[in-house]
XYZ file of C-alpha atoms in Angstrom:
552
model
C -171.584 -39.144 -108.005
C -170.024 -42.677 -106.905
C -167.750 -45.191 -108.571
C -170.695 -47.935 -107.247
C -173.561 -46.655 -107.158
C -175.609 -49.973 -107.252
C -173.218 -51.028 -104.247
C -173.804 -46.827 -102.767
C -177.868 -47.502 -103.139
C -177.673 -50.987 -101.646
C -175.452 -49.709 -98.896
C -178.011 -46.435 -98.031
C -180.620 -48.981 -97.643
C -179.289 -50.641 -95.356
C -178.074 -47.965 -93.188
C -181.550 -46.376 -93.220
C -183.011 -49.862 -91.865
C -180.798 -49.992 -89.220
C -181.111 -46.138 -88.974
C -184.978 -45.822 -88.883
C -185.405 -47.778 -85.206
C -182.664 -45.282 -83.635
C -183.706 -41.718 -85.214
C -187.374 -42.680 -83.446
C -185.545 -44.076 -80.413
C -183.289 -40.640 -79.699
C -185.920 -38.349 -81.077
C -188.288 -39.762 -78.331
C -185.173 -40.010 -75.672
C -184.626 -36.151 -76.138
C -187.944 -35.277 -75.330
C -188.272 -33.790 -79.061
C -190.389 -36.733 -80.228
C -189.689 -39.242 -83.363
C -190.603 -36.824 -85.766
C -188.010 -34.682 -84.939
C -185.801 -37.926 -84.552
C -186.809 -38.575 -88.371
C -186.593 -35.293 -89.550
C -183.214 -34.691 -88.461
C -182.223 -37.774 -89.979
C -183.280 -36.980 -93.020
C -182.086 -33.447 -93.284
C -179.113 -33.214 -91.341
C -178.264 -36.854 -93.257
C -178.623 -35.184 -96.375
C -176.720 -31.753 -95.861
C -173.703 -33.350 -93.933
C -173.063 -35.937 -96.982
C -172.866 -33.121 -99.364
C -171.199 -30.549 -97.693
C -168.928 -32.409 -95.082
C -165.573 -33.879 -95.082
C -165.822 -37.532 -95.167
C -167.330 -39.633 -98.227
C -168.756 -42.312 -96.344
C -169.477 -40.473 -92.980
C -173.544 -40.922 -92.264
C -175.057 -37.884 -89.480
C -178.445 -38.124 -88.114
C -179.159 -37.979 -84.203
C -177.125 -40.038 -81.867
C -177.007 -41.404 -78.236
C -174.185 -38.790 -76.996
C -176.466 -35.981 -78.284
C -179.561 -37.103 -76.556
C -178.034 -37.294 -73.650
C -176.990 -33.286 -73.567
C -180.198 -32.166 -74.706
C -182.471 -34.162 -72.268
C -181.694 -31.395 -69.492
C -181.960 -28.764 -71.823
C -185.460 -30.026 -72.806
C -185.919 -30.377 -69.307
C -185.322 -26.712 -68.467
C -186.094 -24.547 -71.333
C -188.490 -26.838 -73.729
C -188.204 -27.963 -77.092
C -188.076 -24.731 -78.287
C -184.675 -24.243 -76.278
C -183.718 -27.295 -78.167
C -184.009 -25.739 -81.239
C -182.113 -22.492 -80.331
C -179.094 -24.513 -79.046
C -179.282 -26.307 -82.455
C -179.224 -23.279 -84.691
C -176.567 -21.558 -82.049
C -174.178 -25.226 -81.827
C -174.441 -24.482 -85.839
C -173.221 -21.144 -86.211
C -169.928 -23.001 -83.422
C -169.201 -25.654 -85.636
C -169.097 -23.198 -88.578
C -166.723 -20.568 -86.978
C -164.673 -23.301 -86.202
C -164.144 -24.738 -89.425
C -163.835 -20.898 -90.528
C -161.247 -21.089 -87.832
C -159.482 -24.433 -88.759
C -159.939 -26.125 -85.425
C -160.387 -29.359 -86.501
C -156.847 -30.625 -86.364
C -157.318 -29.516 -82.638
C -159.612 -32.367 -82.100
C -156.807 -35.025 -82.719
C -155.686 -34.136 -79.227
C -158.200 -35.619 -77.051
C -156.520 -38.585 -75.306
C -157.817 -42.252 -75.780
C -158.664 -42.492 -72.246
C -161.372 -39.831 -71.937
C -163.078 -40.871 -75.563
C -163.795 -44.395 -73.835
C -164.322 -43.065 -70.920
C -167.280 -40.874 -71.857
C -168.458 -43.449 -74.424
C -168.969 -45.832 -71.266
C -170.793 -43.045 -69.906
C -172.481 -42.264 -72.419
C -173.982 -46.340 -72.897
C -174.623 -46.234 -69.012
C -177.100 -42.990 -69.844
C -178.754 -44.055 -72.832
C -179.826 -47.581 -71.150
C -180.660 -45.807 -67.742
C -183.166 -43.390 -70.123
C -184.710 -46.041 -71.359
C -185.634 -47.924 -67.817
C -189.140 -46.159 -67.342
C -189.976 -47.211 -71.489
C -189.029 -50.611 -71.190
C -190.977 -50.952 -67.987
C -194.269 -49.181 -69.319
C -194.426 -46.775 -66.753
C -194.452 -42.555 -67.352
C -191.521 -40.849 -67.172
C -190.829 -39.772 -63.162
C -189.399 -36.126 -62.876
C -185.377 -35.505 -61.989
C -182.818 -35.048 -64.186
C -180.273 -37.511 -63.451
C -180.969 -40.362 -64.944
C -179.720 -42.729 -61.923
C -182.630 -41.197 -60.032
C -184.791 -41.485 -62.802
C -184.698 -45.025 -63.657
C -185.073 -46.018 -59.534
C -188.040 -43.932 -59.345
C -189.315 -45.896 -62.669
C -188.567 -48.987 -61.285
C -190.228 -48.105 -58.018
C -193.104 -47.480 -59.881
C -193.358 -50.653 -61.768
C -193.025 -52.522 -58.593
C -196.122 -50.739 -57.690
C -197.768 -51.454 -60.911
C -196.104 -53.901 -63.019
C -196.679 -53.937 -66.797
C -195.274 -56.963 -67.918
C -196.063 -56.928 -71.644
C -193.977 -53.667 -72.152
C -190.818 -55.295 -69.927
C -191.539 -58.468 -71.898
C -191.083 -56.619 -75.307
C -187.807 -54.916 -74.356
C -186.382 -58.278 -73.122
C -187.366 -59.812 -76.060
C -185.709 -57.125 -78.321
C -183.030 -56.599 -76.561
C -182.330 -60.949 -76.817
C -182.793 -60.782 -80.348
C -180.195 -57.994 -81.319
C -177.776 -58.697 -78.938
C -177.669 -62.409 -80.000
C -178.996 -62.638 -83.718
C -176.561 -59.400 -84.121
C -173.772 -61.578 -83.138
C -173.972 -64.661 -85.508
C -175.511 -62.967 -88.504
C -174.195 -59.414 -88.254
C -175.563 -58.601 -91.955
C -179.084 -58.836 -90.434
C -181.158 -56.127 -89.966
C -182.293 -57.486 -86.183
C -183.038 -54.401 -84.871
C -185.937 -53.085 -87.731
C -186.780 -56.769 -87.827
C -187.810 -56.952 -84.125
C -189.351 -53.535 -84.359
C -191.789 -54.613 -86.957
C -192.471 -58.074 -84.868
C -192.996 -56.425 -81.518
C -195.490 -53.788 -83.855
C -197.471 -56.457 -84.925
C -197.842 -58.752 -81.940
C -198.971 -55.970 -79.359
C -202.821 -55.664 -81.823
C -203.014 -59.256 -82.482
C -202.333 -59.748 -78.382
C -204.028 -56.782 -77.520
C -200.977 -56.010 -75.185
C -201.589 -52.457 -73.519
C -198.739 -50.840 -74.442
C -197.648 -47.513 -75.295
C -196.767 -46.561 -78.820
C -195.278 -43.729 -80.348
C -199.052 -42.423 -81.752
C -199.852 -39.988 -84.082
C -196.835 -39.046 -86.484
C -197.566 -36.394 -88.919
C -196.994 -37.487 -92.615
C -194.062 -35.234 -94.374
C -191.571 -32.965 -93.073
C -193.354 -29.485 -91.674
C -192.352 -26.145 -93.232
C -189.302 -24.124 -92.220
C -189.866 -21.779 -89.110
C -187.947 -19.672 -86.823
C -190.663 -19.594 -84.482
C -188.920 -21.130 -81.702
C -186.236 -18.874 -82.140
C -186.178 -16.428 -78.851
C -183.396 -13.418 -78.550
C -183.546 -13.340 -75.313
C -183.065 -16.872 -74.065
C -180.167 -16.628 -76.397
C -177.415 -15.555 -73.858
C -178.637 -18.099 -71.449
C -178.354 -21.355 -73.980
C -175.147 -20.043 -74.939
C -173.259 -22.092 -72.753
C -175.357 -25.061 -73.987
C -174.998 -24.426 -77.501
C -171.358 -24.915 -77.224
C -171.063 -27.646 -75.184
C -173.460 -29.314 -77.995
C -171.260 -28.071 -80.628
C -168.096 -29.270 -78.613
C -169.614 -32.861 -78.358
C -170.893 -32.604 -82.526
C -167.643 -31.306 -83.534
C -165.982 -34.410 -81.658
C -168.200 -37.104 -81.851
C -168.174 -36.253 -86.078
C -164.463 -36.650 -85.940
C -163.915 -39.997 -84.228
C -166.910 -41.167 -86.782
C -164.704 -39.823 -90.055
C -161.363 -41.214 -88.498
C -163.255 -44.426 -87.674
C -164.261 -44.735 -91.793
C -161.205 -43.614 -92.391
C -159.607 -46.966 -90.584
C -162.049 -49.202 -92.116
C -161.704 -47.868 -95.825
C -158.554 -48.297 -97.663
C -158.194 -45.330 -99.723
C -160.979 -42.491 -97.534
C -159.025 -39.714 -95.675
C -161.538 -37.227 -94.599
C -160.892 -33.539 -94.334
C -161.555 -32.431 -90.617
C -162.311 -28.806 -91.434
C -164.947 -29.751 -94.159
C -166.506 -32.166 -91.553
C -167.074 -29.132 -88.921
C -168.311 -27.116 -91.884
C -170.929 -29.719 -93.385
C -172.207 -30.378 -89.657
C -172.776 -26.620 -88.548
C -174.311 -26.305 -91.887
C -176.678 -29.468 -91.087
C -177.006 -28.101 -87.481
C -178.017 -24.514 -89.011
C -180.905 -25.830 -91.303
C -182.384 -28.370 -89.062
C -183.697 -27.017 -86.324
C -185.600 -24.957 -88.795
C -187.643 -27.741 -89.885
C -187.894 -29.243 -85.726
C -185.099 -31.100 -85.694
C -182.385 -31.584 -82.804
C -179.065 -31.063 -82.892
C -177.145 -34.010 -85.515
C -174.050 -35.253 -85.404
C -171.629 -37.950 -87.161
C -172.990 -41.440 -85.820
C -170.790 -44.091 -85.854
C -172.388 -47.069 -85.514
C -173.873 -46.238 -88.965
C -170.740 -45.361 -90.569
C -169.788 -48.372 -89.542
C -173.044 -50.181 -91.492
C -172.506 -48.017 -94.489
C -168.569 -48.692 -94.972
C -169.191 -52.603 -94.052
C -171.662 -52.511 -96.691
C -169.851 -51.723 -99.405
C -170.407 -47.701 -99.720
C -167.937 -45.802 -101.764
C -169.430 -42.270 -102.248
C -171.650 -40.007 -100.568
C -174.453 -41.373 -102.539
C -175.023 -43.899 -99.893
C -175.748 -41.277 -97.141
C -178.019 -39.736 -99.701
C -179.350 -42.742 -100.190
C -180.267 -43.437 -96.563
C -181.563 -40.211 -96.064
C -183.896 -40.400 -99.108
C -185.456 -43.612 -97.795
C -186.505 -42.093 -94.238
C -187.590 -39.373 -96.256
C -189.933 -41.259 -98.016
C -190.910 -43.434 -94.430
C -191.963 -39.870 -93.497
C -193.779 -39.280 -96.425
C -195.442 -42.327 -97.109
C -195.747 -45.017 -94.086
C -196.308 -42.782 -91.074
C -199.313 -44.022 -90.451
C -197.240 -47.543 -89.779
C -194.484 -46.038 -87.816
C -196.864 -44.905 -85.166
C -197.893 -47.966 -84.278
C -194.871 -48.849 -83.403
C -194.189 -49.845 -79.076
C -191.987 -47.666 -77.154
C -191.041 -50.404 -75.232
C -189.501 -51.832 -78.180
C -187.669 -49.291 -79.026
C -186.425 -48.704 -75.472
C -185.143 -52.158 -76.560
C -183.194 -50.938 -79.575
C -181.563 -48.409 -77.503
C -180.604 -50.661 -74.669
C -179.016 -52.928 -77.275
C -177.291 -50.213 -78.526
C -175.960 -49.003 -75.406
C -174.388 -52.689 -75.006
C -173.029 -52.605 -78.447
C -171.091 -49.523 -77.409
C -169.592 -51.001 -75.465
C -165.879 -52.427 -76.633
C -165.061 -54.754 -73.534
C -161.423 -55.287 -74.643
C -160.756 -51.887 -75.596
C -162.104 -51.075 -72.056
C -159.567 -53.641 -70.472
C -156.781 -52.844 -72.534
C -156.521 -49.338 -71.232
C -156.943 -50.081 -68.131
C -154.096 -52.738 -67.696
C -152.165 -50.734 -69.786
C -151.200 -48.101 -66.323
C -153.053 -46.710 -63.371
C -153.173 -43.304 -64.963
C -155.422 -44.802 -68.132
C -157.996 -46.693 -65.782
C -158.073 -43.360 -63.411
C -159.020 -40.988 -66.660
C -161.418 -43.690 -67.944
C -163.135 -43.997 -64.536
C -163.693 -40.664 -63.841
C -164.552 -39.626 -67.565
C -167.160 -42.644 -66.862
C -168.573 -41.930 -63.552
C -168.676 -38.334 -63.795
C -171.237 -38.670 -67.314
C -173.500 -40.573 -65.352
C -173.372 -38.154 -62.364
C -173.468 -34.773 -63.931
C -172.957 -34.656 -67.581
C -171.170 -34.767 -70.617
C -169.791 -31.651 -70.803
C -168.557 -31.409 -66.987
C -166.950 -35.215 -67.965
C -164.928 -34.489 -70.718
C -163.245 -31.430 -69.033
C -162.499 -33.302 -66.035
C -160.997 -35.970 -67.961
C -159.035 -33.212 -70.290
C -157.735 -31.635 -67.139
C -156.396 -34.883 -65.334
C -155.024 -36.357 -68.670
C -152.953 -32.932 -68.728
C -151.799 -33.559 -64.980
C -150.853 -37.155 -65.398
C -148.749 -35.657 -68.585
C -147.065 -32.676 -66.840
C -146.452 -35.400 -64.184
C -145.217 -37.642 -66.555
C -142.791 -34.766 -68.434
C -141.645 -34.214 -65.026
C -140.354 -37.565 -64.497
C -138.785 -37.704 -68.025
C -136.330 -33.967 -66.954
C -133.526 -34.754 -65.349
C -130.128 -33.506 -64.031
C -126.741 -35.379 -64.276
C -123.581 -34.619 -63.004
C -120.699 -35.441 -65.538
C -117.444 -36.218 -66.038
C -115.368 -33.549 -67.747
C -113.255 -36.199 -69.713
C -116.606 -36.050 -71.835
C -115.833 -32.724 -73.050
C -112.200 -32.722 -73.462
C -109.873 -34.421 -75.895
C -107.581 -37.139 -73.958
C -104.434 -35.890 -73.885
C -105.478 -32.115 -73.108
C -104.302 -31.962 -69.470
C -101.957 -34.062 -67.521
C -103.438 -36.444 -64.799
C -102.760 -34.544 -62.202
C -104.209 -31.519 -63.204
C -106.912 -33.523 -64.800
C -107.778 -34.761 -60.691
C -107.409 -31.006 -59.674
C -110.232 -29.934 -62.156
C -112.490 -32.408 -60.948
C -112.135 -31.473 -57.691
C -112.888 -28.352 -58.201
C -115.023 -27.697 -61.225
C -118.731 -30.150 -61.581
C -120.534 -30.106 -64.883
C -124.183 -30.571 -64.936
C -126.413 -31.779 -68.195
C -129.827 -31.115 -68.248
C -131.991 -33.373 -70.151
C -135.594 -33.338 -71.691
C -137.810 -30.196 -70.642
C -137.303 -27.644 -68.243
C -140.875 -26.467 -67.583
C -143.004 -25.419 -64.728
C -143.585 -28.523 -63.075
C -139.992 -29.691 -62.814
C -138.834 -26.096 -62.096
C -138.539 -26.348 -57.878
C -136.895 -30.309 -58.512
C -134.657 -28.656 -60.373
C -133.236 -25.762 -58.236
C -133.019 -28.011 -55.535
C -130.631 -30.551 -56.886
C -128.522 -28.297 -59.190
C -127.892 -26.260 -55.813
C -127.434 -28.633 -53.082
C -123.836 -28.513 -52.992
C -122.357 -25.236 -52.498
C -118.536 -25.918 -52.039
C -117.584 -26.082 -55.699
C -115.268 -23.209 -57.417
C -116.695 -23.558 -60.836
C -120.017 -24.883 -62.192
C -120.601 -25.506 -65.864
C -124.263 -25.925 -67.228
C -124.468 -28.056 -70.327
C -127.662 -26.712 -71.968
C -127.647 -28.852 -75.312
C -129.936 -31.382 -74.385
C -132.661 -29.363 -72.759
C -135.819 -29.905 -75.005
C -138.218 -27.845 -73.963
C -138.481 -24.158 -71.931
C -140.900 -22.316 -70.292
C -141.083 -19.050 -68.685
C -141.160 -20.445 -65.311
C -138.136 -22.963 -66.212
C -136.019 -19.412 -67.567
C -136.716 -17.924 -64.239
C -135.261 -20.793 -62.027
C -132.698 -21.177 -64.161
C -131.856 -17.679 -63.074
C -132.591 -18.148 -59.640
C -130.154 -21.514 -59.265
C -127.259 -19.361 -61.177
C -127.318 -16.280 -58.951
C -127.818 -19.018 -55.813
C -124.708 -20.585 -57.081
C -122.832 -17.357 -57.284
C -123.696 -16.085 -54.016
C -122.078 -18.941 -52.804
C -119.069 -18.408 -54.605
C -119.089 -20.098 -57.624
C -118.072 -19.301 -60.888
C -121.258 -20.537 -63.376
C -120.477 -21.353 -66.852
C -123.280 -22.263 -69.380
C -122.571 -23.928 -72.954
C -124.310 -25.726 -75.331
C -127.767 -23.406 -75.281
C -130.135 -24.171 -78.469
C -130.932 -21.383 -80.728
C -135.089 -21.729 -79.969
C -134.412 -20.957 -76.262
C -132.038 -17.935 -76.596
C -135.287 -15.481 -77.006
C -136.979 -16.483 -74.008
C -134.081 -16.471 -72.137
C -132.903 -12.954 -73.690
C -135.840 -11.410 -73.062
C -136.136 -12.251 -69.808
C -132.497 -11.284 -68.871
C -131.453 -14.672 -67.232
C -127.900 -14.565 -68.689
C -127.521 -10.825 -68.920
C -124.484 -10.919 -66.099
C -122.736 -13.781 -67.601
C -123.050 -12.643 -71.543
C -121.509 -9.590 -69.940
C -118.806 -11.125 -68.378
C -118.337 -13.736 -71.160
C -119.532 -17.113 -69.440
C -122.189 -18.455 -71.875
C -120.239 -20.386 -74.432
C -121.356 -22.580 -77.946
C -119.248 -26.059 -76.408
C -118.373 -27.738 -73.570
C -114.859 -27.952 -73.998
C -114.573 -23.694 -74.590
C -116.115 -23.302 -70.890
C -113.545 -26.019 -69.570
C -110.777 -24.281 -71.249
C -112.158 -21.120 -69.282
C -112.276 -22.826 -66.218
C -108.813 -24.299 -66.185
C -107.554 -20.590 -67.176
C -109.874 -19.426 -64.170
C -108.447 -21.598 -61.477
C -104.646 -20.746 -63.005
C -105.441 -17.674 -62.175
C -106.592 -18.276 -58.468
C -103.323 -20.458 -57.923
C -105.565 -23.660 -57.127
C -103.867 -25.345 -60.387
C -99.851 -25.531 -61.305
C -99.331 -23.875 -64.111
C -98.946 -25.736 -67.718
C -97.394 -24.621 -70.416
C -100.477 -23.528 -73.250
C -101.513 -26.454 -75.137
C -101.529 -25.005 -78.878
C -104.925 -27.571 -79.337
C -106.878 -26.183 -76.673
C -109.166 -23.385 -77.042
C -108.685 -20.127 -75.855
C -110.880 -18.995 -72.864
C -113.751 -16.429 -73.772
C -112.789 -13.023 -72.238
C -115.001 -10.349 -70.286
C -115.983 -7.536 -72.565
């Protein structure tokens, strides 16, 4: 099973200590309850090690999935949770069927951080009416939410539960940072569980937790509300299938010799996804922060995310009766932590010196999580990454007149008649892509000056082509010839000759034997062209020049 396995155990220990405090925390947060927090730690832990594409990758329920399923519990119950669940599982298994997850490598830098910030900003706002002791007020953004909580503490304070959360949240924020190895966070779970009796602080704790995991059921399961939680479903399996990437990559930098297989990892979390819900768990995913733990501790197999789902599994089993006990303001503390520790304040700062367009994507990736939602976030910042890059491409195409000395030899024409040409024939050389959004910049300039006799169109450099770059292509040819000029084009690449055959841009001038492989074969036309129109003195036929391409 594992090269270590005393180092795999030790490390699954450790990552179900630090992973006990946040399955309660997000199964609570969701609105599922810590049992469901627990079981889908357990299961989905379990399944995803086996059957998914990273070694040291450890799935349970994170903060970035808690904060899409709030609304859905919101609207349609816990039962709705569990459809989108089993649904986001049958996504995340098509698209592994499908081979998508290579796809996921394309999500720019600036939108991940961007929607992580979000993402901490929700999970500490969900946690304002916990750490203040008061009920949950109704609304479902959670800007609203935590005012209205805070409102209602001002009314009636509870100071013990806002003492507990300040009090956690000191202790992991600063013990985490000069003795990382520690387990703070299960350590100032187990305080806070024992000072509120001995105190007699009125607080509320989590309560009753049934011992054991409860038998598979489909229950919940609902045909009809199915087309309606569709949409859901696959924004869930959206944020699983990415958040269980950047977790894989991220063990991936921190382990020498791991390389995880991106289509396995969809596959091993839609089957996790599948199964859970069956058993009243919510919707897992790959968690970082403890694949982070488990690789730091040593882990070198999937024994240790075995290992850490074996010891909740016996916490369910055997010491629910202690986890109950346990003060939701404390672990509103946990979670606030963690929303801090998610944090990366240089990372942050980096991108955003690093251009306007970065900081603009991170901003509004950021701001529009915590104003509508996840989903609705990441498209937004998809869809202004890809304008800032078409904008960008834009800026890289160009046009540039020049001299026809670069395409001839020397000594191929006479001075005179080498002052002639250029005043009469202009070469242009288009560079880098010739797509959409530079296609109007680029009729205009190629066809501002109309008084030329011949105009030769050095296509060897043009990178890229789209069907809108063909067409004005077309369009600034036939505007040049209308105006009298005599349009050569050389130097066209073999992978745009389709697209520009089958849209019949250089029909005319294949007919009439203008397109040519070089430079120097159109010049040699164009010299024989303006012979012919007496606005050159004739020179005798230089054996070293090329003959001109004739029509037909």
């Amino acid at each position: 099973m594992g090269r270590s396995p005393r180092k795999d155990l030790l490390a699954g220990l450790t990552v179900a200590v630090v992973a006990l405090p946040l399955a309660l925390g997000f199964g609570i947060s969701s609105g599922a309850g810590a049992q469901a927090g627990l079981v889908t730690a357990v299961i989905a832990g379990a399944l995803a090690a086996v059957f998914g594409g990273s070694h040291l990758q450890v799935s349970g329920p994170t903060g970035a999935m808690t904060v899409v399923l709030v609304p859905i519990v919101h609207q349609y119950g816990v039962n709705g949770v569990l459809t989108v669940g089993l649904l986001a599982g049958v996504a995340l298994v098509v698209l592994a069927l499908l081979r998508a997850g290579r796809f996921m490598a394309y999500v720019p830098v600036p939108v991940v951080e961007g929607f992580t910030l979000g993402i901490a900003a929700v999970i500490a706002l969900q946690q304002i009416p916990g750490a203040l002791g008061v009920k949950t007020p109704p609304g479902d953004n959670p800007a609203v939410v935590a005012f209205a909580a805070a409102g209602d503490f001002a009314a009636h304070p509870n100071t013990a539960a806002l003492a507990i959360t300040v009090a956690v949240v000191t202790v992991l924020l600063v013990g985490a940072r000069r003795w990382p190895a520690v387990p703070f966070s299960l350590l100032a779970v187990a305080a806070a569980t024992v000072v509120v009796p001995l105190l007699h602080l009125h607080v509320a704790t989590i309560g009753h937790l049934p011992a054991g995991i409860p038998a598979p059921s489909l229950g919940f399961l609902a045909p009809s509300t199915v087309p309606s939680l569709l949409p859901s479903a696959l924004a869930v399996a959206a944020l699983a299938a990415l958040e269980s990437l950047m977790a894989a990559t991220a063990a991936d930098a921190m382990s020498v010799s791991e390389r995880h297989d991106s289509d396995r990892e969809l596959f091993g979390q839609g089957l996790a996804n599948l199964v859970v819900p069956l058993f009243g768990g919510v919707a897992a995913t790959g968690a970082i922060a403890r694949t982070a733990v488990n690789v730091r501790s040593g882990a070198a197999s999937r024994l240790a995310s075995l290992t850490h789902a074996g010891v909740l599994a016996v916490i369910i089993f055997a010491a629910a009766p202690l986890v109950g006990g346990i003060p939701l303001a404390a672990l509103a503390g946990v979670l606030i932590a963690t929303a801090f520790r998610m944090v990366e304040v240089g990372s942050l700062r980096a991108l955003s010196r690093s251009g306007r367009g970065e900081a603009l994507i991170l901003t509004l990736t950021a701001v529009a999580t915590l104003a509508f939602n996840l989903v609705t976030a990441v498209i937004a910042g998809l869809v202004v990454s890809g304008v800032l890059a078409l904008r960008a491409v834009s800026q890289a195409a160009r046009i540039e007149e020049v001299a026809l000395h670069e395409g001839l030899a020397p000594a191929d024409h006479h001075r005179e008649e080498q002052e002639l040409l250029a005043e009469h024939i202009v070469a242009y050389r288009l560079d880098g892509p010739l797509l959409f959004a530079v296609a109007h910049r680029f009729l205009l300039e190629l066809t501002e000056s109309t008084q030329l006799k011949v105009v030769i169109l050095r296509m060897s450099r043009v990178s890229a082509m789209d069907a809108s770059g063909a067409r004005v292509l077309g369009d600034a040819i036939d505007k040049l010839t209308r105006h009298g000029a005599l349009v050569l084009v050389s130097g066209i690449r073999d992978v745009h000759r389709p697209r520009l055959d089958a849209l019949g841009i250089l029909d005319a001038l294949h007919t009439d034997g203008r397109v040519f492989p070089s430079t120097p074969q159109a010049i040699a036309y164009a010299r024989a062209h303006l012979h012919g129109v007496g606005l050159l003195p004739h020179q005798p036929s230089d054996p070293t020049t090329p003959e001109p391409a004739r029509a037909g």
